[in-house]
Amino acid sequence: MHEIVVNLHMHTCYSDGNGTHKDIAQAAIKTGLDAVIVTDHNVLVQGLEGYYRVGPNRVLLLVGQEIHDQDRVPQKNHLLVFNANRDLATLADDPQALINGVAEAGGLSFIAHPRDPEAPAFGETDISWEAWDVHGFTGIELWNGLSELKTVVPTKLHGAFYAYFPQFIGHSPILETLTRWDELLIGGGRVVAIGGSDAHAMHMSMGPLHRIIFPYQFHFRTVNTHVFIPQPLTGDVPSDKKMIYDALAAGKCFVGYDLPASTRGFRFTARGREQTAIMGEEIPAKGGVTLQAHLPKPAEIRMIKDGKTIGKWKESYAYTHIATEPGVYRVEVWRNYLGRKRGWIFSNPIYLR
Ligand SMILES: [Zn+2]
Ligand SMILES: [Zn+2]
């Protein structure tokens, strides 16, 4: 398995972002990403997918969309759609019909910013997901860079502080979203977690001050989705695209907050009597399974089974747990950065059956 770093969920001037696809590709190359997935609101921008190059470096730019019912009051239920290869925004008024439509088109659907609170100081409303009776979606956006910002800006002054010191924003996925994910997993569902930036490259003006806040490059250094594909990217767009979407659909990925330190190199694997498994895979519990997590740098590792922490190891590079009971096992890693403990890695589960 080969690890690639993907930043997903971002907006261009085709919706409410302020950059172009080319700006995004250049920023992605500067930050060393392997691929980006652009998701403008309610429009599938055609003809811009492919490899973009600067000198010897390249990035694969893919295009999906973020769909919601624009007539709904209040605005809720944003869905990220990848690989449907046709515009499905006409199905937006019925979340279940939309999810079904994505599946029929061979695409992937992820509930965007499941919990996204209001930020009244900036006139931003709560745009959480509300249609929790839906089924058949691929997964959820566990960590969204912009929802998290909304949790830390009670006043305009806070907004100004974070505009200049955005490195202080990132803390962890919103806890309600983490709890919701565990509940869905305990309920027997396969629910893939991804991390999205929701990058817009917004402009901000306060009196004489004017700047682009949270430029694409900043987002690309923060919450990324690290994806495991069977072989390195080849440069052939259709086959590389297929490898990435197959891996995301299967949950062969983890969410990494790469700002404190790169999360590249994290592994979570299972070894049973007769087979092995990685994140997103299933393995029989019978006879015992050795679960192993490896980190690129020492940090606090937590093993979670069915939503409950069953082990915690401080300042460790690796951790081994012998599991004998069926359940959904996942790993969280936390580390100290800028004066507080922050989430660093959130693995997808390994399913012991
Ligand atoms: Zn959204
Ligand atoms: Zn968005």
mmCIF file of C-alpha atoms and ligand atoms in Angstrom:
data_model
loop_
_atom_site.group_PDB
_atom_site.id
_atom_site.type_symbol
_atom_site.label_atom_id
_atom_site.label_comp_id
_atom_site.label_asym_id
_atom_site.label_seq_id
_atom_site.Cartn_x
_atom_site.Cartn_y
_atom_site.Cartn_z
ATOM 1 C CA MET A 1 0.000 0.000 0.000
ATOM 2 C CA HIS A 2 1.208 3.450 -0.901
ATOM 3 C CA GLU A 3 0.270 6.567 1.091
ATOM 4 C CA ILE A 4 -0.714 9.776 -0.668
ATOM 5 C CA VAL A 5 -1.820 13.087 0.846
ATOM 6 C CA VAL A 6 -5.094 14.510 -0.459
ATOM 7 C CA ASN A 7 -6.755 17.794 0.425
ATOM 8 C CA LEU A 8 -10.448 17.829 -0.340
ATOM 9 C CA HIS A 9 -13.490 20.064 -0.091
ATOM 10 C CA MET A 10 -12.639 23.521 -1.430
ATOM 11 C CA HIS A 11 -14.270 26.302 -3.382
ATOM 12 C CA THR A 12 -13.240 28.436 -6.340
ATOM 13 C CA CYS A 13 -14.743 31.473 -8.026
ATOM 14 C CA TYR A 14 -17.233 29.087 -9.698
ATOM 15 C CA SER A 15 -19.057 29.300 -6.329
ATOM 16 C CA ASP A 16 -18.099 31.320 -3.254
ATOM 17 C CA GLY A 17 -14.315 30.873 -3.279
ATOM 18 C CA ASN A 18 -11.878 33.495 -4.463
ATOM 19 C CA GLY A 19 -9.322 31.512 -6.427
ATOM 20 C CA THR A 20 -9.173 29.505 -9.634
ATOM 21 C CA HIS A 21 -8.486 25.814 -10.154
ATOM 22 C CA LYS A 22 -5.017 26.833 -11.321
ATOM 23 C CA ASP A 23 -4.401 28.800 -8.095
ATOM 24 C CA ILE A 24 -5.408 25.710 -6.149
ATOM 25 C CA ALA A 25 -3.090 23.456 -8.157
ATOM 26 C CA GLN A 26 -0.164 25.820 -7.655
ATOM 27 C CA ALA A 27 -0.798 26.085 -3.909
ATOM 28 C CA ALA A 28 -1.104 22.293 -3.693
ATOM 29 C CA ILE A 29 2.208 21.792 -5.474
ATOM 30 C CA LYS A 30 3.919 24.300 -3.155
ATOM 31 C CA THR A 31 2.660 22.404 -0.121
ATOM 32 C CA GLY A 32 3.629 18.993 -1.514
ATOM 33 C CA LEU A 33 0.148 17.481 -1.837
ATOM 34 C CA ASP A 34 -0.418 14.537 -4.162
ATOM 35 C CA ALA A 35 -4.027 15.347 -5.062
ATOM 36 C CA VAL A 36 -6.831 17.817 -4.392
ATOM 37 C CA ILE A 37 -10.592 17.464 -4.839
ATOM 38 C CA VAL A 38 -12.374 20.728 -5.641
ATOM 39 C CA THR A 39 -16.063 20.843 -4.665
ATOM 40 C CA ASP A 40 -17.895 24.002 -5.709
ATOM 41 C CA HIS A 41 -21.442 24.563 -4.463
ATOM 42 C CA ASN A 42 -24.152 23.072 -6.662
ATOM 43 C CA VAL A 43 -22.106 23.057 -9.846
ATOM 44 C CA LEU A 44 -19.990 20.316 -11.391
ATOM 45 C CA VAL A 45 -17.251 22.214 -13.185
ATOM 46 C CA GLN A 46 -16.264 20.205 -16.252
ATOM 47 C CA GLY A 47 -13.038 19.951 -18.187
ATOM 48 C CA LEU A 48 -10.523 20.958 -15.520
ATOM 49 C CA GLU A 49 -9.540 17.594 -14.042
ATOM 50 C CA GLY A 50 -6.024 16.421 -14.594
ATOM 51 C CA TYR A 51 -2.399 16.794 -13.623
ATOM 52 C CA TYR A 52 -1.111 20.332 -13.152
ATOM 53 C CA ARG A 53 2.638 20.909 -13.211
ATOM 54 C CA VAL A 54 5.127 23.455 -11.880
ATOM 55 C CA GLY A 55 8.687 22.557 -12.897
ATOM 56 C CA PRO A 56 9.306 18.916 -11.990
ATOM 57 C CA ASN A 57 6.391 18.782 -9.542
ATOM 58 C CA ARG A 58 2.808 17.842 -10.232
ATOM 59 C CA VAL A 59 -0.533 17.457 -8.499
ATOM 60 C CA LEU A 60 -3.674 15.629 -9.547
ATOM 61 C CA LEU A 61 -6.705 17.924 -9.443
ATOM 62 C CA LEU A 62 -10.091 16.192 -9.302
ATOM 63 C CA VAL A 63 -13.489 17.868 -9.367
ATOM 64 C CA GLY A 64 -16.569 16.888 -7.378
ATOM 65 C CA GLN A 65 -19.274 19.127 -5.979
ATOM 66 C CA GLU A 66 -20.923 20.153 -2.713
ATOM 67 C CA ILE A 67 -24.685 19.960 -3.042
ATOM 68 C CA HIS A 68 -27.425 21.450 -0.893
ATOM 69 C CA ASP A 69 -30.995 22.637 -1.386
ATOM 70 C CA GLN A 70 -30.607 26.369 -2.010
ATOM 71 C CA ASP A 71 -34.339 26.969 -1.486
ATOM 72 C CA ARG A 72 -34.397 25.384 1.948
ATOM 73 C CA VAL A 73 -34.864 27.762 4.897
ATOM 74 C CA PRO A 74 -32.788 27.522 6.978
ATOM 75 C CA GLN A 75 -29.904 26.212 4.891
ATOM 76 C CA LYS A 76 -28.746 22.755 6.029
ATOM 77 C CA ASN A 77 -27.611 19.369 4.743
ATOM 78 C CA HIS A 78 -24.514 19.905 2.615
ATOM 79 C CA LEU A 79 -23.341 16.775 0.808
ATOM 80 C CA LEU A 80 -19.932 16.267 -0.792
ATOM 81 C CA VAL A 81 -20.199 14.263 -4.004
ATOM 82 C CA PHE A 82 -17.217 12.681 -5.725
ATOM 83 C CA ASN A 83 -16.917 10.664 -8.907
ATOM 84 C CA ALA A 84 -20.571 10.878 -9.974
ATOM 85 C CA ASN A 85 -19.369 12.389 -13.250
ATOM 86 C CA ARG A 86 -22.621 14.252 -13.748
ATOM 87 C CA ASP A 87 -24.281 17.186 -12.043
ATOM 88 C CA LEU A 88 -26.695 15.910 -9.406
ATOM 89 C CA ALA A 89 -27.683 19.279 -7.920
ATOM 90 C CA THR A 90 -31.237 18.855 -9.271
ATOM 91 C CA LEU A 91 -31.777 16.166 -6.581
ATOM 92 C CA ALA A 92 -30.805 18.552 -3.777
ATOM 93 C CA ASP A 93 -34.279 18.985 -2.272
ATOM 94 C CA ASP A 94 -34.385 15.367 -1.039
ATOM 95 C CA PRO A 95 -31.201 14.245 0.754
ATOM 96 C CA GLN A 96 -32.049 10.534 0.450
ATOM 97 C CA ALA A 97 -32.859 10.819 -3.262
ATOM 98 C CA LEU A 98 -29.584 12.677 -3.711
ATOM 99 C CA ILE A 99 -27.580 9.995 -1.870
ATOM 100 C CA ASN A 100 -29.327 7.299 -3.932
ATOM 101 C CA GLY A 101 -28.632 9.232 -7.132
ATOM 102 C CA VAL A 102 -24.944 9.475 -6.275
ATOM 103 C CA ALA A 103 -24.770 5.724 -5.628
ATOM 104 C CA GLU A 104 -26.571 4.945 -8.897
ATOM 105 C CA ALA A 105 -24.075 7.150 -10.732
ATOM 106 C CA GLY A 106 -21.193 5.165 -9.179
ATOM 107 C CA GLY A 107 -20.180 8.084 -6.982
ATOM 108 C CA LEU A 108 -19.271 8.660 -3.342
ATOM 109 C CA SER A 109 -21.254 10.813 -0.922
ATOM 110 C CA PHE A 110 -19.965 12.324 2.308
ATOM 111 C CA ILE A 111 -22.007 14.352 4.771
ATOM 112 C CA ALA A 112 -20.180 17.683 4.884
ATOM 113 C CA HIS A 113 -19.534 19.493 8.191
ATOM 114 C CA PRO A 114 -22.095 17.349 10.097
ATOM 115 C CA ARG A 115 -22.056 19.848 12.957
ATOM 116 C CA ASP A 116 -21.495 23.402 11.806
ATOM 117 C CA PRO A 117 -22.550 25.943 14.444
ATOM 118 C CA GLU A 118 -23.598 29.527 13.890
ATOM 119 C CA ALA A 119 -21.107 32.405 14.167
ATOM 120 C CA PRO A 120 -23.381 35.421 14.749
ATOM 121 C CA ALA A 121 -20.490 37.928 14.894
ATOM 122 C CA PHE A 122 -19.955 37.184 11.200
ATOM 123 C CA GLY A 123 -23.591 36.673 10.216
ATOM 124 C CA GLU A 124 -22.920 32.964 9.688
ATOM 125 C CA THR A 125 -25.794 30.604 10.410
ATOM 126 C CA ASP A 126 -25.806 27.006 11.593
ATOM 127 C CA ILE A 127 -25.535 24.797 8.493
ATOM 128 C CA SER A 128 -25.303 21.414 10.210
ATOM 129 C CA TRP A 129 -26.628 18.218 8.689
ATOM 130 C CA GLU A 130 -30.160 17.556 9.975
ATOM 131 C CA ALA A 131 -31.473 14.728 7.803
ATOM 132 C CA TRP A 132 -30.046 11.935 9.983
ATOM 133 C CA ASP A 133 -32.675 9.458 8.819
ATOM 134 C CA VAL A 134 -30.739 8.967 5.573
ATOM 135 C CA HIS A 135 -28.795 5.816 4.765
ATOM 136 C CA GLY A 136 -26.445 4.606 2.080
ATOM 137 C CA PHE A 137 -23.941 7.478 2.188
ATOM 138 C CA THR A 138 -20.229 6.675 1.987
ATOM 139 C CA GLY A 139 -19.157 8.593 5.054
ATOM 140 C CA ILE A 140 -18.857 11.870 6.894
ATOM 141 C CA GLU A 141 -16.470 14.783 6.942
ATOM 142 C CA LEU A 142 -15.175 14.222 10.452
ATOM 143 C CA TRP A 143 -12.987 17.332 10.616
ATOM 144 C CA ASN A 144 -13.839 20.476 8.669
ATOM 145 C CA GLY A 145 -11.443 23.422 8.905
ATOM 146 C CA LEU A 146 -14.123 26.069 8.531
ATOM 147 C CA SER A 147 -16.730 24.656 10.961
ATOM 148 C CA GLU A 148 -14.008 24.603 13.551
ATOM 149 C CA LEU A 149 -13.238 28.261 12.931
ATOM 150 C CA LYS A 150 -16.890 29.074 13.625
ATOM 151 C CA THR A 151 -16.507 27.576 17.116
ATOM 152 C CA VAL A 152 -13.748 30.011 18.139
ATOM 153 C CA VAL A 153 -14.983 33.415 16.921
ATOM 154 C CA PRO A 154 -17.579 34.777 19.382
ATOM 155 C CA THR A 155 -16.580 38.342 18.364
ATOM 156 C CA LYS A 156 -15.099 40.142 15.357
ATOM 157 C CA LEU A 157 -11.918 40.673 17.382
ATOM 158 C CA HIS A 158 -11.467 36.910 17.712
ATOM 159 C CA GLY A 159 -11.933 36.725 13.947
ATOM 160 C CA ALA A 160 -9.194 39.297 13.402
ATOM 161 C CA PHE A 161 -6.841 37.407 15.720
ATOM 162 C CA TYR A 162 -7.336 34.117 13.890
ATOM 163 C CA ALA A 163 -7.030 35.840 10.511
ATOM 164 C CA TYR A 164 -3.468 36.734 11.451
ATOM 165 C CA PHE A 165 -2.671 33.670 13.568
ATOM 166 C CA PRO A 166 -4.633 30.833 11.919
ATOM 167 C CA GLN A 167 -2.279 28.247 13.370
ATOM 168 C CA PHE A 168 -4.135 28.608 16.684
ATOM 169 C CA ILE A 169 -7.508 27.486 15.239
ATOM 170 C CA GLY A 170 -7.045 23.757 14.710
ATOM 171 C CA HIS A 171 -7.866 21.754 17.785
ATOM 172 C CA SER A 172 -9.829 18.607 16.891
ATOM 173 C CA PRO A 173 -12.961 17.469 15.128
ATOM 174 C CA ILE A 174 -16.083 18.916 16.781
ATOM 175 C CA LEU A 175 -16.862 16.451 19.583
ATOM 176 C CA GLU A 176 -20.515 16.105 18.634
ATOM 177 C CA THR A 177 -19.408 14.929 15.193
ATOM 178 C CA LEU A 178 -16.999 12.392 16.687
ATOM 179 C CA THR A 179 -19.789 11.058 18.914
ATOM 180 C CA ARG A 180 -22.186 10.897 15.977
ATOM 181 C CA TRP A 181 -19.619 8.942 13.956
ATOM 182 C CA ASP A 182 -19.152 6.422 16.769
ATOM 183 C CA GLU A 183 -22.926 6.001 17.068
ATOM 184 C CA LEU A 184 -23.230 5.315 13.352
ATOM 185 C CA LEU A 185 -20.380 2.788 13.547
ATOM 186 C CA ILE A 186 -21.838 1.050 16.604
ATOM 187 C CA GLY A 187 -25.135 0.828 14.719
ATOM 188 C CA GLY A 188 -23.368 -1.494 12.299
ATOM 189 C CA GLY A 189 -22.814 0.937 9.471
ATOM 190 C CA ARG A 190 -19.658 1.314 7.465
ATOM 191 C CA VAL A 191 -19.051 5.054 7.674
ATOM 192 C CA VAL A 192 -15.815 6.404 6.224
ATOM 193 C CA ALA A 193 -14.290 9.454 7.906
ATOM 194 C CA ILE A 194 -12.543 12.095 5.816
ATOM 195 C CA GLY A 195 -11.043 15.464 6.702
ATOM 196 C CA GLY A 196 -11.884 18.523 4.624
ATOM 197 C CA SER A 197 -10.464 22.000 4.498
ATOM 198 C CA ASP A 198 -13.501 23.871 3.106
ATOM 199 C CA ALA A 199 -10.958 26.344 1.723
ATOM 200 C CA HIS A 200 -12.357 29.496 0.135
ATOM 201 C CA ALA A 201 -9.354 31.886 0.143
ATOM 202 C CA MET A 202 -11.732 34.481 1.610
ATOM 203 C CA HIS A 203 -11.129 38.218 1.490
ATOM 204 C CA MET A 204 -11.467 40.154 4.710
ATOM 205 C CA SER A 205 -11.693 43.907 5.174
ATOM 206 C CA MET A 206 -11.661 45.653 8.552
ATOM 207 C CA GLY A 207 -11.193 49.399 8.173
ATOM 208 C CA PRO A 208 -7.919 49.933 6.306
ATOM 209 C CA LEU A 209 -6.923 46.293 6.656
ATOM 210 C CA HIS A 210 -7.507 44.010 3.747
ATOM 211 C CA ARG A 211 -6.116 40.553 3.281
ATOM 212 C CA ILE A 212 -6.850 37.073 2.004
ATOM 213 C CA ILE A 213 -7.543 35.059 5.092
ATOM 214 C CA PHE A 214 -6.863 31.351 5.206
ATOM 215 C CA PRO A 215 -5.339 31.117 1.738
ATOM 216 C CA TYR A 216 -5.409 27.720 0.017
ATOM 217 C CA GLN A 217 -1.795 27.101 0.989
ATOM 218 C CA PHE A 218 -2.615 27.460 4.677
ATOM 219 C CA HIS A 219 -5.482 24.966 4.452
ATOM 220 C CA PHE A 220 -3.332 22.511 2.511
ATOM 221 C CA ARG A 221 -0.912 22.349 5.449
ATOM 222 C CA THR A 222 -3.621 21.623 8.010
ATOM 223 C CA VAL A 223 -6.426 19.016 7.774
ATOM 224 C CA ASN A 224 -5.661 16.451 5.063
ATOM 225 C CA THR A 225 -6.966 13.015 4.176
ATOM 226 C CA HIS A 226 -4.141 10.485 3.812
ATOM 227 C CA VAL A 227 -5.169 7.770 1.392
ATOM 228 C CA PHE A 228 -3.706 4.275 0.841
ATOM 229 C CA ILE A 229 -3.613 3.185 -2.798
ATOM 230 C CA PRO A 230 -2.259 -0.124 -4.120
ATOM 231 C CA GLN A 231 0.545 1.457 -6.159
ATOM 232 C CA PRO A 232 2.086 4.939 -6.583
ATOM 233 C CA LEU A 233 0.222 7.412 -8.785
ATOM 234 C CA THR A 234 1.130 6.718 -12.392
ATOM 235 C CA GLY A 235 0.308 10.025 -14.100
ATOM 236 C CA ASP A 236 -2.602 8.467 -15.990
ATOM 237 C CA VAL A 237 -5.664 10.436 -14.864
ATOM 238 C CA PRO A 238 -8.449 7.802 -15.197
ATOM 239 C CA SER A 239 -6.538 5.047 -13.416
ATOM 240 C CA ASP A 240 -5.155 7.335 -10.686
ATOM 241 C CA LYS A 241 -8.607 8.788 -10.111
ATOM 242 C CA LYS A 242 -10.051 5.291 -9.795
ATOM 243 C CA MET A 243 -7.407 4.228 -7.257
ATOM 244 C CA ILE A 244 -8.108 7.274 -5.080
ATOM 245 C CA TYR A 245 -11.900 6.956 -5.150
ATOM 246 C CA ASP A 246 -11.784 3.175 -4.601
ATOM 247 C CA ALA A 247 -9.627 3.735 -1.506
ATOM 248 C CA LEU A 248 -11.871 6.515 -0.174
ATOM 249 C CA ALA A 249 -14.983 4.398 -0.740
ATOM 250 C CA ALA A 250 -13.407 1.572 1.263
ATOM 251 C CA GLY A 251 -12.179 3.806 4.104
ATOM 252 C CA LYS A 252 -8.525 3.075 3.426
ATOM 253 C CA CYS A 253 -7.523 6.473 4.755
ATOM 254 C CA PHE A 254 -7.034 8.571 7.867
ATOM 255 C CA VAL A 255 -7.504 12.201 8.790
ATOM 256 C CA GLY A 256 -4.219 13.966 9.578
ATOM 257 C CA TYR A 257 -3.755 17.465 11.005
ATOM 258 C CA ASP A 258 -0.413 18.110 9.353
ATOM 259 C CA LEU A 259 0.365 21.550 10.806
ATOM 260 C CA PRO A 260 1.978 20.536 14.135
ATOM 261 C CA ALA A 261 3.996 17.857 12.308
ATOM 262 C CA SER A 262 3.481 15.781 9.187
ATOM 263 C CA THR A 263 1.317 12.733 9.823
ATOM 264 C CA ARG A 264 2.788 10.924 6.815
ATOM 265 C CA GLY A 265 3.888 7.474 7.929
ATOM 266 C CA PHE A 266 1.037 6.704 10.328
ATOM 267 C CA ARG A 267 -0.142 3.101 10.098
ATOM 268 C CA PHE A 268 -2.909 1.136 11.784
ATOM 269 C CA THR A 269 -3.027 -2.554 10.953
ATOM 270 C CA ALA A 270 -4.497 -5.812 12.225
ATOM 271 C CA ARG A 271 -3.015 -9.286 12.114
ATOM 272 C CA GLY A 272 -5.223 -12.283 12.796
ATOM 273 C CA ARG A 273 -4.600 -16.003 12.623
ATOM 274 C CA GLU A 274 -5.068 -16.250 8.914
ATOM 275 C CA GLN A 275 -5.239 -12.758 7.511
ATOM 276 C CA THR A 276 -4.243 -9.139 7.911
ATOM 277 C CA ALA A 277 -6.260 -5.955 7.532
ATOM 278 C CA ILE A 278 -5.751 -2.229 7.216
ATOM 279 C CA MET A 279 -8.101 0.664 7.946
ATOM 280 C CA GLY A 280 -11.483 0.174 6.291
ATOM 281 C CA GLU A 281 -11.166 -3.611 6.217
ATOM 282 C CA GLU A 282 -12.810 -6.401 8.144
ATOM 283 C CA ILE A 283 -11.097 -9.310 9.919
ATOM 284 C CA PRO A 284 -12.448 -12.216 12.001
ATOM 285 C CA ALA A 285 -11.993 -11.706 15.760
ATOM 286 C CA LYS A 286 -11.896 -15.428 16.438
ATOM 287 C CA GLY A 287 -8.546 -16.576 17.799
ATOM 288 C CA GLY A 288 -7.443 -13.015 18.619
ATOM 289 C CA VAL A 289 -6.212 -10.149 16.503
ATOM 290 C CA THR A 290 -3.083 -8.041 17.048
ATOM 291 C CA LEU A 291 -3.841 -4.392 16.411
ATOM 292 C CA GLN A 292 -0.832 -2.188 15.806
ATOM 293 C CA ALA A 293 -0.469 1.572 15.419
ATOM 294 C CA HIS A 294 2.793 3.224 14.336
ATOM 295 C CA LEU A 295 3.466 6.955 14.386
ATOM 296 C CA PRO A 296 6.027 9.056 12.533
ATOM 297 C CA LYS A 297 6.726 10.916 15.816
ATOM 298 C CA PRO A 298 5.901 10.058 19.428
ATOM 299 C CA ALA A 299 2.547 11.307 20.710
ATOM 300 C CA GLU A 300 -0.424 10.179 22.788
ATOM 301 C CA ILE A 301 -2.131 7.186 21.196
ATOM 302 C CA ARG A 302 -5.699 6.242 22.108
ATOM 303 C CA MET A 303 -7.373 2.999 21.089
ATOM 304 C CA ILE A 304 -11.134 3.343 20.731
ATOM 305 C CA LYS A 305 -13.478 0.337 20.601
ATOM 306 C CA ASP A 306 -17.150 0.952 19.815
ATOM 307 C CA GLY A 307 -16.804 4.598 20.839
ATOM 308 C CA LYS A 308 -15.014 3.931 24.154
ATOM 309 C CA THR A 309 -11.341 4.542 24.898
ATOM 310 C CA ILE A 310 -9.861 1.198 25.932
ATOM 311 C CA GLY A 311 -6.218 2.226 26.115
ATOM 312 C CA LYS A 312 -4.052 5.323 26.216
ATOM 313 C CA TRP A 313 -0.292 5.486 25.731
ATOM 314 C CA LYS A 314 1.620 8.709 26.257
ATOM 315 C CA GLU A 315 4.630 9.787 24.170
ATOM 316 C CA SER A 316 4.735 6.565 22.209
ATOM 317 C CA TYR A 317 5.884 5.708 18.701
ATOM 318 C CA ALA A 318 3.890 2.532 18.556
ATOM 319 C CA TYR A 319 1.218 0.623 20.330
ATOM 320 C CA THR A 320 0.028 -2.969 20.230
ATOM 321 C CA HIS A 321 -3.258 -4.328 21.504
ATOM 322 C CA ILE A 322 -4.462 -7.916 21.403
ATOM 323 C CA ALA A 323 -8.187 -7.859 20.676
ATOM 324 C CA THR A 324 -10.371 -10.902 21.155
ATOM 325 C CA GLU A 325 -13.813 -9.329 20.943
ATOM 326 C CA PRO A 326 -15.655 -8.277 17.815
ATOM 327 C CA GLY A 327 -16.132 -4.537 17.492
ATOM 328 C CA VAL A 328 -15.169 -1.401 15.639
ATOM 329 C CA TYR A 329 -11.621 -0.385 16.516
ATOM 330 C CA ARG A 330 -10.110 2.964 15.648
ATOM 331 C CA VAL A 331 -7.132 5.064 16.746
ATOM 332 C CA GLU A 332 -6.842 8.698 17.757
ATOM 333 C CA VAL A 333 -3.518 10.450 18.265
ATOM 334 C CA TRP A 334 -3.169 13.691 20.217
ATOM 335 C CA ARG A 335 -0.141 15.942 20.671
ATOM 336 C CA ASN A 336 0.783 19.221 22.308
ATOM 337 C CA TYR A 337 1.074 22.162 19.951
ATOM 338 C CA LEU A 338 0.991 25.903 20.697
ATOM 339 C CA GLY A 339 0.179 25.449 24.356
ATOM 340 C CA ARG A 340 -2.599 22.900 24.209
ATOM 341 C CA LYS A 341 -3.327 19.297 23.379
ATOM 342 C CA ARG A 342 -4.687 18.960 19.867
ATOM 343 C CA GLY A 343 -5.973 16.105 17.753
ATOM 344 C CA TRP A 344 -3.316 14.961 15.281
ATOM 345 C CA ILE A 345 -4.507 11.725 13.667
ATOM 346 C CA PHE A 346 -7.957 10.089 13.408
ATOM 347 C CA SER A 347 -7.827 6.676 11.769
ATOM 348 C CA ASN A 348 -10.642 4.941 9.983
ATOM 349 C CA PRO A 349 -11.748 1.801 11.796
ATOM 350 C CA ILE A 350 -10.758 -1.808 11.388
ATOM 351 C CA TYR A 351 -13.859 -3.956 11.784
ATOM 352 C CA LEU A 352 -13.456 -7.115 13.889
ATOM 353 C CA ARG A 353 -16.386 -9.439 13.176
HETATM 354 ZN ZN ZN B 1 -20.815 23.391 3.114
HETATM 355 ZN ZN ZN B 2 -17.821 23.885 1.448
#
